[in-house]
Amino acid sequence: MNAALKPVASPHVMNTYGRLPIALSHGRGCRVWDTNGKEYLDGLAGIAVNTLGHGHPKLVPALQDQIAKLIHSSNYYHVPDQERLAQMLVERSGLTNVFFCSTGLEANEAALKLARKYGHDKGIERPEIVVYEKAFHGRSIATLSATGNPKVQAGFGPLVEGFVRVPANDIEALKKATANNPNVVAVFFETIQGEGGINPMRAQYLKDVRALCDQRDWLLMIDEVQCGMGRTGKWFAHQWAGIVPDVMPLAKGLGSGVTIGAVVAGPKAANIFQPGNHGTTFGGNPLSMRAGVETIRIMEEEGLLANAERVGAHLRAALEKGLAGVDGVKEIRGQGLMLGIELAKPCGVILQRAADAGLLLSVTADSVIRLVPPLILSTAEADEIAAILVPLIKAFLAE
């Protein structure tokens, strides 16, 4: 190691992540710098979180203003920006009302509780929820049980009961798995599976599931934690199919880096929770609410939904052109600025190699390179991502 480079380590932090030997110190736009001064292009955005990139000139002063006024108050009192942000989400989703929490896991946990209470209110003693293969909904015991990855579930049994698991994009499999089961109360999935490898639900399938839920009086619950908040070019990825869910968990990009989660509910689910049924200490605090309000305002001011669609298509085309005919590239998929490149072999080493080359990204589902950059990404920066990544993939696959 270069003697001038300061090594980074966290010996007092619990060893739960396979971290790269990098600590980031600051960022501007789609660029970040580490504590040794090395610059990176951010193709990860804190895992689909930093919607507005880093140090956004409109977001920073708004958050500074809020911090100087009030960071936390508790839900014993009204928080005016909760109502403001809830109204913004309701208007953009076509739904009814919102519960605020702090993370995607909490939003998904609340959705599962909503579904169970919905069942109990209908007199179903042991409600069951349909979930999906390769899904990822979080790491609490309930959301882990809903997740479709045996690897992350290993060592944490017994898991919570009450889930029926089906493959994606197969309406007949869903009908078969739920036939003659009066306990089913909801269907729960991500429009585009994030951790599962950037696997999109097809538009026709989404329409078919919506129709089945209407027919059987189930809740349609769509996890938009990673694929929502403009990432695909619409506010929420399911909107491409022209459907409306009954329950929609959100988090990640909603606060541009400030911790936030939300469950948006439609008429069928809007009044299931009553005082005492659910709650949170940190959820809906003034700082996170201000971050959400400002994020949406800035996204609209700067046309970031259209930017995500346009620059995402440009990035995908650049990757498809650069990797055309390369043996070992299985598929490039996703939508907008949520793209996955599936390779024919596990490619975890790409994480460090990309960082060495000045690009931050992630590898998910062992063999899928995931790109979820800030929604402010320019076409020039998209070209730069492709220029760094294409040769790395080719060299890796040639080994």
Short mmCIF file of C-alpha atoms in Angstrom, two decimals:
data_model
loop_
_atom_site.label_atom_id
_atom_site.label_comp_id
_atom_site.label_asym_id
_atom_site.label_seq_id
_atom_site.Cartn_x
_atom_site.Cartn_y
_atom_site.Cartn_z
CA MET A 1 0.00 0.00 0.00
CA ASN A 2 1.15 3.53 -0.79
CA ALA A 3 2.59 4.89 2.48
CA ALA A 4 0.68 8.16 2.00
CA LEU A 5 -2.66 6.34 1.88
CA LYS A 6 -4.48 6.07 5.17
CA PRO A 7 -5.88 2.54 5.68
CA VAL A 8 -9.52 2.38 6.82
CA ALA A 9 -10.96 -0.08 9.33
CA SER A 10 -13.83 -0.26 11.84
CA PRO A 11 -12.70 -2.73 14.54
CA HIS A 12 -15.36 -1.63 17.04
CA VAL A 13 -18.23 -1.92 14.56
CA MET A 14 -20.08 -5.25 14.36
CA ASN A 15 -18.84 -7.24 11.38
CA THR A 16 -22.09 -7.47 9.38
CA TYR A 17 -20.92 -6.16 5.98
CA GLY A 18 -18.27 -7.27 3.51
CA ARG A 19 -17.00 -3.72 3.16
CA LEU A 20 -14.53 -2.41 0.60
CA PRO A 21 -11.47 -0.72 2.19
CA ILE A 22 -12.88 2.71 1.38
CA ALA A 23 -14.37 5.49 3.54
CA LEU A 24 -16.14 8.31 1.72
CA SER A 25 -15.62 11.85 2.98
CA HIS A 26 -17.72 14.13 0.76
CA GLY A 27 -19.62 14.36 -2.49
CA ARG A 28 -20.89 16.80 -5.08
CA GLY A 29 -23.50 15.87 -7.65
CA CYS A 30 -22.77 12.33 -8.91
CA ARG A 31 -19.16 12.40 -7.63
CA VAL A 32 -17.79 11.32 -4.25
CA TRP A 33 -14.30 11.43 -2.76
CA ASP A 34 -12.79 9.06 -0.21
CA THR A 35 -10.69 9.97 2.82
CA ASN A 36 -7.55 9.48 0.73
CA GLY A 37 -8.74 11.98 -1.88
CA LYS A 38 -9.63 9.47 -4.62
CA GLU A 39 -12.60 10.47 -6.79
CA TYR A 40 -15.42 8.13 -7.83
CA LEU A 41 -18.44 8.34 -10.11
CA ASP A 42 -21.40 7.21 -7.98
CA GLY A 43 -23.36 4.52 -9.78
CA LEU A 44 -24.94 3.29 -6.54
CA ALA A 45 -26.39 6.42 -4.85
CA GLY A 46 -26.18 4.82 -1.42
CA ILE A 47 -28.20 1.87 -2.86
CA ALA A 48 -30.90 3.90 -4.65
CA VAL A 49 -31.13 6.44 -1.81
CA ASN A 50 -29.34 9.65 -2.87
CA THR A 51 -31.98 10.74 -5.38
CA LEU A 52 -30.56 14.25 -5.75
CA GLY A 53 -26.94 13.16 -5.65
CA HIS A 54 -24.61 14.75 -3.09
CA GLY A 55 -24.58 18.29 -1.67
CA HIS A 56 -27.53 19.42 -3.78
CA PRO A 57 -27.59 23.25 -3.70
CA LYS A 58 -31.37 23.37 -3.09
CA LEU A 59 -31.60 20.49 -0.59
CA VAL A 60 -28.69 21.41 1.69
CA PRO A 61 -29.97 24.86 2.79
CA ALA A 62 -33.48 23.47 3.36
CA LEU A 63 -32.11 20.73 5.64
CA GLN A 64 -29.84 23.22 7.43
CA ASP A 65 -32.86 25.44 8.01
CA GLN A 66 -34.86 22.51 9.44
CA ILE A 67 -32.03 21.29 11.70
CA ALA A 68 -31.79 24.78 13.20
CA LYS A 69 -35.53 24.75 13.94
CA LEU A 70 -36.56 21.23 15.01
CA ILE A 71 -35.14 17.76 14.31
CA HIS A 72 -37.48 15.57 16.34
CA SER A 73 -40.70 16.14 18.27
CA SER A 74 -42.54 12.74 18.53
CA ASN A 75 -45.94 11.67 17.29
CA TYR A 76 -47.73 12.95 20.39
CA TYR A 77 -48.07 16.14 18.35
CA HIS A 78 -48.98 17.06 14.79
CA VAL A 79 -46.00 17.48 12.47
CA PRO A 80 -47.09 19.92 9.72
CA ASP A 81 -44.67 18.53 7.13
CA GLN A 82 -46.13 15.04 7.67
CA GLU A 83 -49.41 16.36 6.28
CA ARG A 84 -47.58 18.20 3.48
CA LEU A 85 -45.59 15.12 2.42
CA ALA A 86 -48.59 12.80 2.82
CA GLN A 87 -50.63 15.05 0.53
CA MET A 88 -47.82 15.07 -2.06
CA LEU A 89 -47.62 11.26 -2.00
CA VAL A 90 -51.38 10.81 -2.13
CA GLU A 91 -51.67 13.17 -5.13
CA ARG A 92 -48.90 11.38 -7.03
CA SER A 93 -50.07 7.83 -6.26
CA GLY A 94 -53.86 8.15 -6.42
CA LEU A 95 -54.08 6.64 -2.95
CA THR A 96 -55.67 7.92 0.27
CA ASN A 97 -53.37 8.39 3.27
CA VAL A 98 -49.90 7.66 4.65
CA PHE A 99 -48.17 6.20 7.71
CA PHE A 100 -44.58 7.43 8.17
CA CYS A 101 -41.76 5.33 9.58
CA SER A 102 -37.96 5.31 9.21
CA THR A 103 -36.90 2.53 6.83
CA GLY A 104 -38.05 0.25 4.04
CA LEU A 105 -38.04 -2.70 6.40
CA GLU A 106 -40.40 -0.85 8.75
CA ALA A 107 -42.64 0.15 5.85
CA ASN A 108 -42.84 -3.48 4.72
CA GLU A 109 -43.42 -4.69 8.29
CA ALA A 110 -46.30 -2.21 8.59
CA ALA A 111 -47.75 -3.50 5.30
CA LEU A 112 -47.65 -7.08 6.61
CA LYS A 113 -49.42 -5.96 9.81
CA LEU A 114 -52.02 -4.10 7.73
CA ALA A 115 -52.70 -7.27 5.74
CA ARG A 116 -53.06 -9.41 8.85
CA LYS A 117 -55.39 -6.91 10.52
CA TYR A 118 -57.39 -6.73 7.29
CA GLY A 119 -57.82 -10.50 7.51
CA HIS A 120 -58.71 -10.49 11.19
CA ASP A 121 -61.27 -7.72 10.60
CA LYS A 122 -62.88 -10.05 8.03
CA GLY A 123 -62.95 -12.90 10.57
CA ILE A 124 -59.94 -14.81 9.17
CA GLU A 125 -58.07 -16.23 12.15
CA ARG A 126 -54.81 -17.16 10.40
CA PRO A 127 -54.36 -14.75 7.48
CA GLU A 128 -51.88 -15.69 4.73
CA ILE A 129 -50.00 -13.42 2.34
CA VAL A 130 -48.72 -14.36 -1.12
CA VAL A 131 -45.02 -13.52 -1.58
CA TYR A 132 -42.50 -14.21 -4.33
CA GLU A 133 -39.41 -16.21 -5.16
CA LYS A 134 -36.27 -13.99 -5.20
CA ALA A 135 -38.12 -11.22 -3.31
CA PHE A 136 -36.39 -9.08 -0.71
CA HIS A 137 -38.44 -7.14 1.83
CA GLY A 138 -36.04 -6.67 4.74
CA ARG A 139 -34.21 -8.39 7.58
CA SER A 140 -36.61 -8.30 10.53
CA ILE A 141 -38.03 -11.73 11.32
CA ALA A 142 -41.34 -11.02 9.53
CA THR A 143 -39.87 -9.30 6.46
CA LEU A 144 -37.14 -11.96 6.32
CA SER A 145 -39.89 -14.60 6.26
CA ALA A 146 -41.52 -12.78 3.33
CA THR A 147 -38.16 -12.55 1.54
CA GLY A 148 -37.46 -15.23 -1.09
CA ASN A 149 -33.75 -15.81 -0.43
CA PRO A 150 -32.81 -18.92 1.58
CA LYS A 151 -29.25 -17.57 1.96
CA VAL A 152 -30.28 -14.52 3.99
CA GLN A 153 -32.85 -16.58 5.94
CA ALA A 154 -30.32 -19.23 6.99
CA GLY A 155 -29.64 -19.32 10.73
CA PHE A 156 -32.72 -17.32 11.75
CA GLY A 157 -35.45 -19.95 11.98
CA PRO A 158 -38.11 -20.56 12.94
CA LEU A 159 -39.44 -18.05 10.43
CA VAL A 160 -42.86 -16.46 10.71
CA GLU A 161 -45.69 -18.52 9.23
CA GLY A 162 -48.48 -17.24 7.04
CA PHE A 163 -46.76 -16.86 3.66
CA VAL A 164 -47.55 -18.58 0.34
CA ARG A 165 -44.64 -18.34 -2.11
CA VAL A 166 -45.01 -18.20 -5.90
CA PRO A 167 -42.77 -17.49 -8.94
CA ALA A 168 -42.95 -14.08 -10.64
CA ASN A 169 -44.85 -13.37 -13.86
CA ASP A 170 -46.94 -16.57 -13.77
CA ILE A 171 -50.60 -15.82 -13.09
CA GLU A 172 -51.57 -19.49 -13.35
CA ALA A 173 -49.04 -20.39 -10.64
CA LEU A 174 -50.58 -17.70 -8.41
CA LYS A 175 -54.10 -19.03 -9.01
CA LYS A 176 -52.99 -22.60 -8.38
CA ALA A 177 -51.12 -21.77 -5.16
CA THR A 178 -54.13 -19.98 -3.72
CA ALA A 179 -56.91 -22.27 -4.99
CA ASN A 180 -59.37 -23.23 -2.24
CA ASN A 181 -57.42 -21.25 0.36
CA PRO A 182 -59.84 -18.96 2.21
CA ASN A 183 -57.04 -17.55 4.41
CA VAL A 184 -55.27 -15.55 1.69
CA VAL A 185 -55.68 -11.81 2.33
CA ALA A 186 -53.01 -10.11 0.20
CA VAL A 187 -50.44 -10.38 -2.59
CA PHE A 188 -47.12 -8.66 -1.86
CA PHE A 189 -44.27 -8.00 -4.32
CA GLU A 190 -41.72 -5.53 -5.71
CA THR A 191 -42.53 -4.14 -9.17
CA ILE A 192 -38.84 -4.63 -9.98
CA GLN A 193 -37.03 -6.94 -7.57
CA GLY A 194 -33.90 -5.09 -6.45
CA GLU A 195 -31.81 -7.37 -4.25
CA GLY A 196 -33.17 -10.36 -6.19
CA GLY A 197 -31.31 -9.27 -9.33
CA ILE A 198 -33.28 -6.45 -11.02
CA ASN A 199 -36.18 -8.70 -12.06
CA PRO A 200 -39.17 -6.73 -13.42
CA MET A 201 -42.80 -7.81 -13.17
CA ARG A 202 -44.39 -7.67 -16.60
CA ALA A 203 -47.11 -5.08 -17.19
CA GLN A 204 -49.71 -7.67 -18.17
CA TYR A 205 -48.93 -9.72 -15.08
CA LEU A 206 -49.43 -6.64 -12.88
CA LYS A 207 -52.83 -6.05 -14.50
CA ASP A 208 -53.78 -9.71 -14.03
CA VAL A 209 -52.81 -9.67 -10.33
CA ARG A 210 -54.76 -6.44 -9.78
CA ALA A 211 -57.83 -8.06 -11.36
CA LEU A 212 -57.42 -11.23 -9.26
CA CYS A 213 -57.11 -9.20 -6.05
CA ASP A 214 -60.31 -7.31 -6.94
CA GLN A 215 -62.09 -10.54 -7.71
CA ARG A 216 -61.04 -12.23 -4.45
CA ASP A 217 -61.12 -9.18 -2.18
CA TRP A 218 -57.38 -9.33 -1.43
CA LEU A 219 -55.10 -6.39 -0.80
CA LEU A 220 -52.62 -5.68 -3.59
CA MET A 221 -49.47 -4.58 -1.78
CA ILE A 222 -46.60 -3.30 -3.93
CA ASP A 223 -43.16 -2.74 -2.41
CA GLU A 224 -41.77 0.35 -4.19
CA VAL A 225 -38.94 0.84 -1.68
CA GLN A 226 -36.15 0.51 -4.27
CA CYS A 227 -37.91 0.98 -7.62
CA GLY A 228 -40.17 3.88 -6.60
CA MET A 229 -39.60 7.63 -6.23
CA GLY A 230 -38.96 8.33 -9.91
CA ARG A 231 -36.24 5.76 -10.46
CA THR A 232 -37.90 4.22 -13.53
CA GLY A 233 -39.19 7.51 -14.98
CA LYS A 234 -42.59 7.45 -13.26
CA TRP A 235 -43.16 8.23 -9.58
CA PHE A 236 -43.77 4.54 -8.91
CA ALA A 237 -42.73 1.68 -11.16
CA HIS A 238 -46.16 -0.02 -11.15
CA GLN A 239 -47.63 3.09 -12.82
CA TRP A 240 -46.17 1.93 -16.15
CA ALA A 241 -48.84 -0.81 -16.06
CA GLY A 242 -51.63 1.68 -15.32
CA ILE A 243 -52.67 0.00 -12.07
CA VAL A 244 -53.15 1.29 -8.52
CA PRO A 245 -52.22 -0.82 -5.45
CA ASP A 246 -54.03 -0.88 -2.10
CA VAL A 247 -50.85 -0.63 -0.05
CA MET A 248 -47.47 0.79 -1.15
CA PRO A 249 -44.36 0.80 1.07
CA LEU A 250 -41.74 3.43 0.22
CA ALA A 251 -38.35 4.45 1.64
CA LYS A 252 -34.83 4.80 0.15
CA GLY A 253 -35.02 7.68 -2.38
CA LEU A 254 -37.88 9.51 -0.65
CA GLY A 255 -35.56 11.57 1.57
CA SER A 256 -32.44 11.87 -0.63
CA GLY A 257 -30.29 10.33 2.10
CA VAL A 258 -32.23 11.29 5.21
CA THR A 259 -33.73 8.22 6.91
CA ILE A 260 -37.39 7.87 5.93
CA GLY A 261 -40.04 5.25 5.25
CA ALA A 262 -43.73 5.43 4.38
CA VAL A 263 -46.73 3.20 3.78
CA VAL A 264 -49.23 4.73 1.38
CA ALA A 265 -52.69 3.17 1.55
CA GLY A 266 -55.72 3.23 -0.74
CA PRO A 267 -59.39 3.22 0.32
CA LYS A 268 -59.41 -0.53 1.06
CA ALA A 269 -56.56 -0.21 3.58
CA ALA A 270 -56.73 3.43 4.66
CA ASN A 271 -58.64 2.89 7.90
CA ILE A 272 -57.38 -0.52 9.04
CA PHE A 273 -54.93 0.96 11.56
CA GLN A 274 -56.55 2.79 14.47
CA PRO A 275 -54.81 4.53 17.41
CA GLY A 276 -52.72 1.95 19.28
CA ASN A 277 -52.46 -0.50 16.36
CA HIS A 278 -49.10 0.70 15.11
CA GLY A 279 -46.51 3.35 15.90
CA THR A 280 -42.92 4.56 15.76
CA THR A 281 -40.58 6.81 17.73
CA PHE A 282 -38.55 8.33 14.90
CA GLY A 283 -40.97 7.97 11.99
CA GLY A 284 -42.36 11.19 10.59
CA ASN A 285 -39.91 13.44 12.45
CA PRO A 286 -39.65 17.05 11.20
CA LEU A 287 -36.22 16.58 9.60
CA SER A 288 -37.13 13.50 7.53
CA MET A 289 -40.46 15.05 6.52
CA ARG A 290 -38.74 18.23 5.33
CA ALA A 291 -36.30 16.05 3.36
CA GLY A 292 -39.22 14.25 1.68
CA VAL A 293 -41.10 17.45 0.85
CA GLU A 294 -37.96 19.11 -0.59
CA THR A 295 -36.95 15.97 -2.52
CA ILE A 296 -40.28 15.84 -4.37
CA ARG A 297 -40.29 19.61 -4.94
CA ILE A 298 -36.76 19.58 -6.39
CA MET A 299 -37.42 16.46 -8.49
CA GLU A 300 -40.35 18.25 -10.14
CA GLU A 301 -38.50 21.57 -10.53
CA GLU A 302 -35.61 19.82 -12.26
CA GLY A 303 -37.61 17.33 -14.34
CA LEU A 304 -35.89 14.32 -12.80
CA LEU A 305 -38.54 11.75 -13.78
CA ALA A 306 -38.00 12.56 -17.45
CA ASN A 307 -34.24 12.63 -16.82
CA ALA A 308 -34.30 9.16 -15.23
CA GLU A 309 -36.17 7.75 -18.22
CA ARG A 310 -34.01 9.48 -20.85
CA VAL A 311 -30.58 9.00 -19.26
CA GLY A 312 -31.50 5.46 -18.16
CA ALA A 313 -32.35 4.54 -21.76
CA HIS A 314 -29.09 6.15 -22.90
CA LEU A 315 -27.05 4.21 -20.33
CA ARG A 316 -28.75 0.95 -21.20
CA ALA A 317 -28.12 1.51 -24.92
CA ALA A 318 -24.44 2.29 -24.24
CA LEU A 319 -24.08 -0.90 -22.18
CA GLU A 320 -25.92 -3.00 -24.78
CA LYS A 321 -23.72 -1.63 -27.55
CA GLY A 322 -20.50 -2.13 -25.59
CA LEU A 323 -21.38 -5.65 -24.46
CA ALA A 324 -23.07 -6.86 -27.68
CA GLY A 325 -21.98 -10.39 -28.54
CA VAL A 326 -19.79 -10.74 -25.43
CA ASP A 327 -19.86 -14.36 -24.29
CA GLY A 328 -21.03 -14.58 -20.68
CA VAL A 329 -23.31 -11.53 -20.66
CA LYS A 330 -26.72 -13.14 -20.08
CA GLU A 331 -29.04 -10.14 -20.00
CA ILE A 332 -29.25 -6.39 -19.39
CA ARG A 333 -32.57 -5.54 -17.77
CA GLY A 334 -34.44 -3.00 -15.69
CA GLN A 335 -35.93 0.39 -16.39
CA GLY A 336 -34.84 4.01 -16.14
CA LEU A 337 -31.94 4.37 -13.72
CA MET A 338 -32.41 0.91 -12.20
CA LEU A 339 -30.38 -1.47 -14.36
CA GLY A 340 -28.93 -4.93 -13.89
CA ILE A 341 -26.32 -6.72 -16.00
CA GLU A 342 -26.53 -10.46 -15.42
CA LEU A 343 -23.35 -12.42 -16.07
CA ALA A 344 -22.94 -16.15 -16.51
CA LYS A 345 -20.81 -16.50 -13.36
CA PRO A 346 -20.61 -14.91 -9.88
CA CYS A 347 -18.97 -11.51 -10.20
CA GLY A 348 -18.49 -10.15 -6.68
CA VAL A 349 -14.89 -9.17 -7.52
CA ILE A 350 -16.24 -6.49 -9.90
CA LEU A 351 -17.15 -4.39 -6.83
CA GLN A 352 -13.50 -3.74 -5.92
CA ARG A 353 -12.31 -3.58 -9.52
CA ALA A 354 -14.90 -0.94 -10.39
CA ALA A 355 -13.96 1.07 -7.30
CA ASP A 356 -10.28 0.85 -8.29
CA ALA A 357 -11.32 2.26 -11.68
CA GLY A 358 -13.29 5.07 -10.02
CA LEU A 359 -16.86 3.73 -10.20
CA LEU A 360 -19.14 2.75 -7.33
CA LEU A 361 -21.76 0.06 -8.00
CA SER A 362 -23.00 -3.14 -6.39
CA VAL A 363 -23.34 -6.81 -7.20
CA THR A 364 -26.57 -8.50 -6.16
CA ALA A 365 -27.89 -12.07 -6.50
CA ASP A 366 -24.22 -13.16 -6.91
CA SER A 367 -24.01 -12.52 -10.64
CA VAL A 368 -25.93 -9.29 -11.35
CA ILE A 369 -24.14 -5.93 -11.53
CA ARG A 370 -26.59 -3.34 -10.22
CA LEU A 371 -26.60 0.32 -11.27
CA VAL A 372 -28.88 2.71 -9.35
CA PRO A 373 -27.17 6.12 -9.70
CA PRO A 374 -28.61 9.47 -8.55
CA LEU A 375 -31.52 10.66 -10.70
CA ILE A 376 -29.53 13.79 -11.62
CA LEU A 377 -27.14 11.65 -13.74
CA SER A 378 -26.25 13.27 -17.09
CA THR A 379 -25.80 11.47 -20.42
CA ALA A 380 -22.08 12.34 -20.25
CA GLU A 381 -21.85 10.63 -16.86
CA ALA A 382 -23.82 7.66 -18.21
CA ASP A 383 -21.26 7.37 -21.02
CA GLU A 384 -18.51 7.50 -18.40
CA ILE A 385 -20.12 4.64 -16.44
CA ALA A 386 -20.26 2.53 -19.62
CA ALA A 387 -16.67 3.46 -20.56
CA ILE A 388 -15.39 2.22 -17.18
CA LEU A 389 -17.67 -0.80 -16.80
CA VAL A 390 -17.67 -2.39 -20.27
CA PRO A 391 -13.89 -3.12 -20.35
CA LEU A 392 -14.04 -4.41 -16.74
CA ILE A 393 -16.83 -6.87 -17.62
CA LYS A 394 -15.04 -8.01 -20.78
CA ALA A 395 -11.78 -8.59 -18.92
CA PHE A 396 -13.58 -10.43 -16.11
CA LEU A 397 -15.48 -12.72 -18.49
CA ALA A 398 -12.28 -13.47 -20.43
CA GLU A 399 -10.57 -14.88 -17.31
#
